[in-house]
Every structure is written in structure tokens, then in C-alpha cells.
Amino acid sequence: MKINPRLQTSLSKAESQRRCFHTTNHCEQQTLSKLTKSGEVTRVRHGLYARTVIWQSLDPNERYLWTIRGLHNWHPEWVFAGISVISACGVEHPYWLHNDDKVFVATDKSSGAFSPKGIQYIHKQDLLQSRKSNLSITSVSEALCDCATRYQFHEVLPMFDSALRKHLVAADDIRRIGEQSHQASSKVARLLRYADSLSENGGESLCRGIMIEEGFGKPQLQYEFQIPGTDGKIRTYRVDMLYHPPGNGLVAIEFDGIDKYTNPTMTGQHTIRQVVHAEKERENLLLAKTPIRQIVRIDFKEALQRVPLVKKLTAAGISRMRLSGHQ
């Protein structure tokens, strides 16, 4: 279907700003309705549209960001909160948290304020805001505390790790805000007790969060071993997580995210076979030249299923403390 030049220009402008498109023009709305029926345009939610070919190319987080930017263009007075801030600020988090497609907006009005479909208000007694990529947002510390009350421990731990690693927040600021909320205080305190900026990525953080939920203690992260090579040079080898179980020897936990084998920035342009071979050589060297007696590899699926993770860790002699329960 042919699009009139004015609408074409508006759609192109929205795309250049990486946001969904909204219009109050009745004729344009009718055209968009026809384009939606033909499949050329996707109706993202009430009043927001994107060209289908572009929308289908975006991952869940990018789709969410396009939605937030589109809503900001439509409602510039809104102050985004919760997971919306986490996404806007590039804090790592599980993308499935966007499955309900909710956008969170802070308000200092009464909690009985009407929420449009797909929008959830978070009441703030003192509504302070900052700017990120032209969006009005609450602080990252407030967003982390909001998420602590809404999601499970293992889902929020990656956010805390990531925000601390990227120096977006200070632990004391998160603690102060958490203590102001009876609902959030204990959950925030627990997350801060286990959060660690040394965690390299969200998958590793999520895996560790599940390990903690299943009663395993807090491991050392990114522990380094200095090993001399055949050329006499000392090289550093680092493991994701390290446990000191009773008895002799250490147990290393390696999180096998798919990026380790497929992301060019991590593989150094090597093939999967080459990466796997190098990993095996590294593993043999660690077992031969360090106090590590066993290396346990955990992948994302095993972590989410929990039972395979628990079996592997207990088989390696890592004992479980009292179960902390799922938040």
C-alpha cells in the first residue's frame, strides 16, 4: 500500500530515533489501520506502531526500548520507573521480564490513579527524576528497589551486579532507599549481601542467584590463578566462581553462556571447535597446575531447570545450607 509522503516522513523520523510511532491525525490513523491489516505495519500497543520488517528484527529488550521512547514522545511528562529504567540505562536483566509488556511510570499522585492499559504506576512520595537518552526516569537505585519487590531474587541479582559493575549506583544509595520501604527493605538487604560487581555478565549472575536460592553458599567470583607457561612467562587464568568445600582441593564453577562459543568479541573470531578445544586445554591446565580438583560446567538451561544444577554441585561435594526459599 502506498504511504503518503507526510506519514512516510513521520515514520522515518520515528525509526531514526529508534522509537515507535504515534499520531493524533485521524487520516494517518486510518492509513495505519489499513497497513496493520496488510501486515506492513505492526500495532505494538494502543496508539503505537512500527514497520513490521523493523519490529521483527528487534530483540525483546530493543522492542521494549522502542515502546518506551514512543510513549515518551506521546507523553513527554511521564517519568519512567522500575524495569523501564533498568532497560533504558542498559542494566543487564532477564528479557523474559518484558513478557507482560508492562511499562512502569512513577507518580506522586494517589495510588488510585487510573492506569492506561499496559501501564503500571509506581507511587513515589518524593518524585525525583533524572534524564537518560532524553527520557525522564527515576534514579537507578530507586528502580532496583522497585524491581526487588516485584521479581524473584535470581531475576534481580543480575541487575544489582550489572549496575554496580557499570558504576551506575552506589551500594549505600540502594541501601538507603531500600530502608525507606517496609516492603523492599529485607529483599534489598539480601540482594546487597550477595551482589558482586565482579560478575561478568547477566547469565552468570542469574546462575549464581539460583545457586543461592537453592541453598549453596556465596562463591568467590573471577578468582585468578598465576600459572607459568613452557616459555617461562606467567599467565593469568580466571574462573567464574570458586568454592572451598570441606576436604582437599577447590571446585571451580564455569557458566557456559552461548556467547562464549558464538560471540566474535569473545571467541576472537575462532570457530566453535577451536574455542571448545581451547577451553579443554585451559581446563586441563587448571586441574594440573592449581589446587582445583574439579571444574563443574553449568549452562543456562541447567540453571533454570535447577535439578541438574543441584545434582552437579552436590556431586562435586559442595554442601547446601538451609534453603533460603524463592522470593
Tab-separated table of C-alpha atoms in Angstrom:
chain	number	residue	atom	x	y	z
A	1	MET	CA	0.000	0.000	0.000
A	2	LYS	CA	1.314	3.442	-0.906
A	3	ILE	CA	2.053	5.691	2.080
A	4	ASN	CA	1.570	9.441	1.691
A	5	PRO	CA	4.791	11.491	1.937
A	6	ARG	CA	3.878	13.138	5.255
A	7	LEU	CA	3.252	9.820	7.004
A	8	GLN	CA	6.345	8.330	5.360
A	9	THR	CA	8.450	11.190	6.746
A	10	SER	CA	6.954	10.780	10.229
A	11	LEU	CA	7.591	7.024	10.259
A	12	SER	CA	11.174	7.530	9.056
A	13	LYS	CA	11.783	10.135	11.772
A	14	ALA	CA	10.495	7.747	14.451
A	15	GLU	CA	12.743	4.991	13.113
A	16	SER	CA	15.786	7.264	13.118
A	17	GLN	CA	15.039	7.948	16.792
A	18	ARG	CA	14.566	4.221	17.410
A	19	ARG	CA	11.040	4.574	18.734
A	20	CYS	CA	7.517	3.519	17.902
A	21	PHE	CA	5.293	5.933	16.016
A	22	HIS	CA	2.179	7.666	17.341
A	23	THR	CA	-0.159	10.089	15.624
A	24	THR	CA	-3.300	12.003	16.550
A	25	ASN	CA	-4.103	12.683	12.887
A	26	HIS	CA	-7.326	10.826	12.011
A	27	CYS	CA	-6.369	10.193	8.375
A	28	GLU	CA	-2.974	8.831	9.402
A	29	GLN	CA	-4.644	6.586	11.997
A	30	GLN	CA	-6.909	5.163	9.276
A	31	THR	CA	-3.919	4.561	6.999
A	32	LEU	CA	-2.029	2.839	9.822
A	33	SER	CA	-5.047	0.624	10.473
A	34	LYS	CA	-5.038	-0.497	6.835
A	35	LEU	CA	-1.246	-1.020	6.895
A	36	THR	CA	-1.654	-3.136	10.025
A	37	LYS	CA	-4.218	-5.348	8.290
A	38	SER	CA	-1.920	-5.790	5.300
A	39	GLY	CA	0.979	-6.707	7.600
A	40	GLU	CA	3.232	-3.828	6.574
A	41	VAL	CA	2.911	-2.196	9.995
A	42	THR	CA	2.678	-3.771	13.453
A	43	ARG	CA	0.377	-2.315	16.089
A	44	VAL	CA	2.675	-2.588	19.093
A	45	ARG	CA	0.045	-1.465	21.568
A	46	HIS	CA	-2.806	1.029	21.619
A	47	GLY	CA	-1.661	4.068	19.637
A	48	LEU	CA	1.884	2.846	18.910
A	49	TYR	CA	3.085	1.430	15.597
A	50	ALA	CA	6.274	0.230	13.922
A	51	ARG	CA	7.077	-1.074	10.458
A	52	THR	CA	6.795	-4.865	10.665
A	53	VAL	CA	10.112	-5.592	8.951
A	54	ILE	CA	11.927	-3.459	11.536
A	55	TRP	CA	9.908	-4.640	14.534
A	56	GLN	CA	10.604	-8.281	13.743
A	57	SER	CA	14.350	-7.574	13.615
A	58	LEU	CA	14.450	-6.299	17.219
A	59	ASP	CA	15.182	-8.442	20.280
A	60	PRO	CA	12.747	-8.260	23.250
A	61	ASN	CA	14.724	-5.564	25.051
A	62	GLU	CA	15.016	-3.394	21.946
A	63	ARG	CA	11.279	-3.721	21.334
A	64	TYR	CA	10.688	-2.601	24.904
A	65	LEU	CA	13.010	0.386	24.436
A	66	TRP	CA	11.241	1.401	21.210
A	67	THR	CA	7.960	1.231	23.127
A	68	ILE	CA	9.256	3.404	25.976
A	69	ARG	CA	10.634	6.006	23.569
A	70	GLY	CA	7.366	6.031	21.650
A	71	LEU	CA	5.407	6.572	24.868
A	72	HIS	CA	7.780	9.363	25.879
A	73	ASN	CA	7.181	11.086	22.547
A	74	TRP	CA	3.446	10.736	23.155
A	75	HIS	CA	3.552	11.594	26.899
A	76	PRO	CA	6.684	13.710	27.498
A	77	GLU	CA	5.552	14.447	31.063
A	78	TRP	CA	5.854	10.803	32.150
A	79	VAL	CA	8.672	9.725	34.460
A	80	PHE	CA	9.585	6.095	33.877
A	81	ALA	CA	10.328	3.755	36.766
A	82	GLY	CA	11.131	0.145	37.689
A	83	ILE	CA	12.189	-2.253	34.934
A	84	SER	CA	11.630	0.550	32.398
A	85	VAL	CA	14.578	2.432	33.943
A	86	ILE	CA	16.656	-0.748	34.111
A	87	SER	CA	16.141	-1.274	30.387
A	88	ALA	CA	16.718	2.373	29.447
A	89	CYS	CA	20.000	2.536	31.372
A	90	GLY	CA	21.466	-0.631	29.878
A	91	VAL	CA	21.404	-2.607	33.115
A	92	GLU	CA	21.513	-6.355	32.420
A	93	HIS	CA	18.317	-8.228	33.237
A	94	PRO	CA	16.368	-11.290	32.039
A	95	TYR	CA	14.458	-10.324	28.917
A	96	TRP	CA	11.506	-12.501	29.919
A	97	LEU	CA	10.605	-9.802	32.447
A	98	HIS	CA	9.169	-7.904	29.459
A	99	ASN	CA	6.782	-10.724	28.575
A	100	ASP	CA	3.854	-8.948	30.246
A	101	ASP	CA	4.737	-5.862	28.159
A	102	LYS	CA	4.137	-3.531	31.121
A	103	VAL	CA	5.706	-0.098	31.222
A	104	PHE	CA	6.232	1.438	34.645
A	105	VAL	CA	5.609	5.112	35.335
A	106	ALA	CA	6.312	6.944	38.591
A	107	THR	CA	3.646	9.191	40.066
A	108	ASP	CA	3.292	11.273	43.210
A	109	LYS	CA	-0.485	11.211	42.894
A	110	SER	CA	-2.783	8.963	44.897
A	111	SER	CA	-2.383	5.217	44.361
A	112	GLY	CA	-5.924	5.155	42.999
A	113	ALA	CA	-4.884	6.969	39.822
A	114	PHE	CA	-6.240	5.357	36.657
A	115	SER	CA	-3.648	3.342	34.747
A	116	PRO	CA	-3.961	3.071	30.953
A	117	LYS	CA	-3.742	-0.469	29.602
A	118	GLY	CA	-0.182	-1.769	29.726
A	119	ILE	CA	0.945	0.996	32.088
A	120	GLN	CA	1.552	0.438	35.798
A	121	TYR	CA	2.024	3.386	38.098
A	122	ILE	CA	4.530	3.210	40.945
A	123	HIS	CA	3.715	5.683	43.678
A	124	LYS	CA	6.582	7.893	44.829
A	125	GLN	CA	6.104	10.213	47.779
A	126	ASP	CA	9.061	12.334	46.676
A	127	LEU	CA	9.236	12.132	42.906
A	128	LEU	CA	12.818	12.899	41.936
A	129	GLN	CA	13.847	12.420	38.341
A	130	SER	CA	16.875	12.437	36.086
A	131	ARG	CA	17.427	12.128	32.340
A	132	LYS	CA	18.680	9.236	30.235
A	133	SER	CA	18.668	9.377	26.431
A	134	ASN	CA	16.100	12.205	26.628
A	135	LEU	CA	13.813	10.112	28.843
A	136	SER	CA	12.663	11.270	32.271
A	137	ILE	CA	13.434	8.477	34.745
A	138	THR	CA	13.712	7.818	38.452
A	139	SER	CA	17.172	7.024	39.788
A	140	VAL	CA	18.661	3.611	39.039
A	141	SER	CA	18.788	2.948	42.796
A	142	GLU	CA	15.029	3.505	43.059
A	143	ALA	CA	14.447	1.285	40.037
A	144	LEU	CA	16.495	-1.523	41.591
A	145	CYS	CA	14.470	-1.297	44.795
A	146	ASP	CA	11.218	-1.312	42.801
A	147	CYS	CA	12.360	-4.455	40.973
A	148	ALA	CA	13.412	-6.110	44.238
A	149	THR	CA	9.787	-6.032	45.396
A	150	ARG	CA	8.327	-7.236	42.085
A	151	TYR	CA	10.629	-10.014	40.835
A	152	GLN	CA	12.416	-13.047	42.223
A	153	PHE	CA	15.860	-12.874	43.810
A	154	HIS	CA	17.622	-14.629	40.924
A	155	GLU	CA	15.976	-12.284	38.415
A	156	VAL	CA	17.058	-9.120	40.244
A	157	LEU	CA	20.593	-10.150	41.261
A	158	PRO	CA	21.846	-9.636	37.657
A	159	MET	CA	20.506	-6.072	37.816
A	160	PHE	CA	22.337	-5.302	41.064
A	161	ASP	CA	25.575	-6.874	39.779
A	162	SER	CA	25.359	-5.028	36.466
A	163	ALA	CA	24.508	-1.616	37.953
A	164	LEU	CA	27.402	-1.895	40.418
A	165	ARG	CA	29.812	-3.160	37.735
A	166	LYS	CA	28.932	-0.247	35.449
A	167	HIS	CA	29.228	2.256	38.336
A	168	LEU	CA	25.658	3.443	37.797
A	169	VAL	CA	24.879	3.259	41.510
A	170	ALA	CA	26.493	3.111	44.929
A	171	ALA	CA	25.509	0.328	47.305
A	172	ASP	CA	24.869	2.849	50.101
A	173	ASP	CA	22.329	4.717	47.950
A	174	ILE	CA	20.451	1.499	47.183
A	175	ARG	CA	20.502	0.571	50.875
A	176	ARG	CA	19.214	3.986	51.940
A	177	ILE	CA	16.289	3.877	49.503
A	178	GLY	CA	15.515	0.258	50.390
A	179	GLU	CA	15.346	1.073	54.091
A	180	GLN	CA	12.645	3.671	53.390
A	181	SER	CA	10.268	0.950	52.219
A	182	HIS	CA	8.950	-1.725	54.561
A	183	GLN	CA	8.109	-3.879	51.546
A	184	ALA	CA	11.566	-3.589	49.991
A	185	SER	CA	13.979	-3.350	52.925
A	186	SER	CA	14.629	-7.042	53.638
A	187	LYS	CA	14.773	-8.002	49.950
A	188	VAL	CA	17.132	-5.145	49.094
A	189	ALA	CA	19.350	-6.003	52.075
A	190	ARG	CA	19.576	-9.621	50.914
A	191	LEU	CA	20.376	-8.626	47.345
A	192	LEU	CA	23.111	-6.257	48.522
A	193	ARG	CA	24.559	-9.019	50.707
A	194	TYR	CA	25.068	-11.208	47.642
A	195	ALA	CA	25.549	-8.625	44.860
A	196	ASP	CA	29.024	-8.519	43.366
A	197	SER	CA	30.364	-6.191	40.677
A	198	LEU	CA	32.906	-8.860	39.694
A	199	SER	CA	30.202	-10.890	37.958
A	200	GLU	CA	30.991	-10.650	34.255
A	201	ASN	CA	27.511	-10.963	32.752
A	202	GLY	CA	23.821	-11.358	33.468
A	203	GLY	CA	23.756	-15.095	32.760
A	204	GLU	CA	26.492	-15.757	35.291
A	205	SER	CA	24.664	-13.580	37.842
A	206	LEU	CA	21.371	-15.381	37.267
A	207	CYS	CA	23.072	-18.767	37.654
A	208	ARG	CA	24.649	-17.636	40.928
A	209	GLY	CA	21.293	-16.298	42.116
A	210	ILE	CA	19.665	-19.686	41.564
A	211	MET	CA	22.557	-21.407	43.341
A	212	ILE	CA	21.981	-19.132	46.342
A	213	GLU	CA	18.219	-19.730	46.262
A	214	GLU	CA	18.921	-23.464	46.275
A	215	GLY	CA	20.928	-23.126	49.474
A	216	PHE	CA	24.509	-23.070	48.202
A	217	GLY	CA	26.847	-20.550	49.776
A	218	LYS	CA	28.287	-17.441	48.164
A	219	PRO	CA	31.212	-18.368	45.897
A	220	GLN	CA	34.300	-16.304	45.158
A	221	LEU	CA	33.967	-14.651	41.759
A	222	GLN	CA	36.546	-14.303	38.989
A	223	TYR	CA	39.298	-15.931	41.055
A	224	GLU	CA	42.701	-15.707	39.362
A	225	PHE	CA	45.492	-18.275	39.211
A	226	GLN	CA	49.030	-17.444	38.068
A	227	ILE	CA	50.498	-20.329	36.047
A	228	PRO	CA	53.931	-20.363	34.395
A	229	GLY	CA	53.953	-21.391	30.730
A	230	THR	CA	56.519	-23.546	28.932
A	231	ASP	CA	58.214	-20.317	27.807
A	232	GLY	CA	58.691	-19.260	31.419
A	233	LYS	CA	56.131	-16.453	31.250
A	234	ILE	CA	53.482	-16.224	33.967
A	235	ARG	CA	49.937	-16.228	32.633
A	236	THR	CA	46.718	-15.456	34.467
A	237	TYR	CA	43.809	-17.910	34.324
A	238	ARG	CA	40.493	-16.885	35.811
A	239	VAL	CA	37.486	-18.996	36.803
A	240	ASP	CA	33.906	-17.710	37.030
A	241	MET	CA	33.179	-18.985	40.542
A	242	LEU	CA	35.179	-20.839	43.163
A	243	TYR	CA	34.117	-22.910	46.174
A	244	HIS	CA	36.212	-24.226	49.067
A	245	PRO	CA	34.321	-27.412	50.064
A	246	PRO	CA	35.420	-29.460	53.089
A	247	GLY	CA	38.483	-31.601	52.433
A	248	ASN	CA	41.268	-31.127	49.964
A	249	GLY	CA	41.034	-29.127	46.769
A	250	LEU	CA	38.858	-26.412	45.297
A	251	VAL	CA	35.843	-26.643	42.990
A	252	ALA	CA	35.513	-24.163	40.143
A	253	ILE	CA	32.123	-23.363	38.591
A	254	GLU	CA	32.140	-22.225	34.970
A	255	PHE	CA	28.999	-20.751	33.444
A	256	ASP	CA	28.686	-21.754	29.800
A	257	GLY	CA	26.730	-18.985	28.130
A	258	ILE	CA	26.182	-19.342	24.387
A	259	ASP	CA	28.183	-16.134	23.796
A	260	LYS	CA	31.319	-17.913	24.961
A	261	TYR	CA	31.158	-20.001	21.796
A	262	THR	CA	29.417	-17.742	19.266
A	263	ASN	CA	30.072	-14.057	20.073
A	264	PRO	CA	33.028	-12.869	17.908
A	265	THR	CA	34.119	-10.403	20.599
A	266	MET	CA	34.577	-13.328	22.995
A	267	THR	CA	35.804	-16.011	20.601
A	268	GLY	CA	38.455	-13.896	18.920
A	269	GLN	CA	36.987	-14.911	15.533
A	270	HIS	CA	37.805	-18.583	16.260
A	271	THR	CA	35.448	-21.397	15.262
A	272	ILE	CA	33.307	-23.184	17.849
A	273	ARG	CA	35.559	-26.247	17.543
A	274	GLN	CA	38.644	-24.121	18.220
A	275	VAL	CA	37.005	-22.447	21.211
A	276	VAL	CA	35.929	-25.798	22.686
A	277	HIS	CA	39.450	-27.197	22.191
A	278	ALA	CA	40.995	-24.145	23.867
A	279	GLU	CA	38.557	-24.455	26.782
A	280	LYS	CA	39.518	-28.096	27.247
A	281	GLU	CA	43.235	-27.268	27.238
A	282	ARG	CA	42.636	-24.479	29.751
A	283	GLU	CA	40.625	-26.828	31.963
A	284	ASN	CA	43.357	-29.498	31.906
A	285	LEU	CA	45.968	-26.891	32.819
A	286	LEU	CA	43.922	-25.602	35.762
A	287	LEU	CA	43.402	-29.137	37.089
A	288	ALA	CA	47.095	-29.971	36.724
A	289	LYS	CA	48.689	-26.748	37.976
A	290	THR	CA	46.324	-25.357	40.647
A	291	PRO	CA	44.564	-26.632	43.811
A	292	ILE	CA	41.357	-27.063	41.760
A	293	ARG	CA	40.269	-30.694	41.955
A	294	GLN	CA	37.136	-30.367	39.831
A	295	ILE	CA	35.594	-27.980	37.314
A	296	VAL	CA	31.800	-28.000	37.075
A	297	ARG	CA	30.271	-26.516	33.937
A	298	ILE	CA	26.719	-25.159	34.158
A	299	ASP	CA	24.718	-23.905	31.195
A	300	PHE	CA	21.704	-21.607	31.137
A	301	LYS	CA	19.145	-24.400	30.716
A	302	GLU	CA	20.560	-26.400	33.632
A	303	ALA	CA	20.429	-23.333	35.840
A	304	LEU	CA	16.793	-22.604	35.003
A	305	GLN	CA	15.790	-26.252	35.469
A	306	ARG	CA	17.582	-26.215	38.860
A	307	VAL	CA	17.663	-30.012	39.375
A	308	PRO	CA	20.660	-30.585	37.030
A	309	LEU	CA	22.474	-27.688	38.692
A	310	VAL	CA	21.837	-29.036	42.193
A	311	LYS	CA	22.937	-32.548	41.194
A	312	LYS	CA	26.184	-31.297	39.675
A	313	LEU	CA	27.105	-29.148	42.665
A	314	THR	CA	26.255	-31.745	45.290
A	315	ALA	CA	28.138	-34.422	43.317
A	316	ALA	CA	31.180	-32.116	43.438
A	317	GLY	CA	30.983	-32.046	47.234
A	318	ILE	CA	29.523	-28.569	47.608
A	319	SER	CA	27.125	-28.739	50.512
A	320	ARG	CA	23.811	-26.949	50.745
A	321	MET	CA	22.989	-24.788	53.711
A	322	ARG	CA	19.425	-24.248	54.812
A	323	LEU	CA	17.262	-23.470	51.818
A	324	SER	CA	16.616	-19.749	51.591
A	325	GLY	CA	13.450	-20.100	49.547
A	326	HIS	CA	12.428	-18.268	46.394
A	327	GLN	CA	11.479	-14.654	46.685
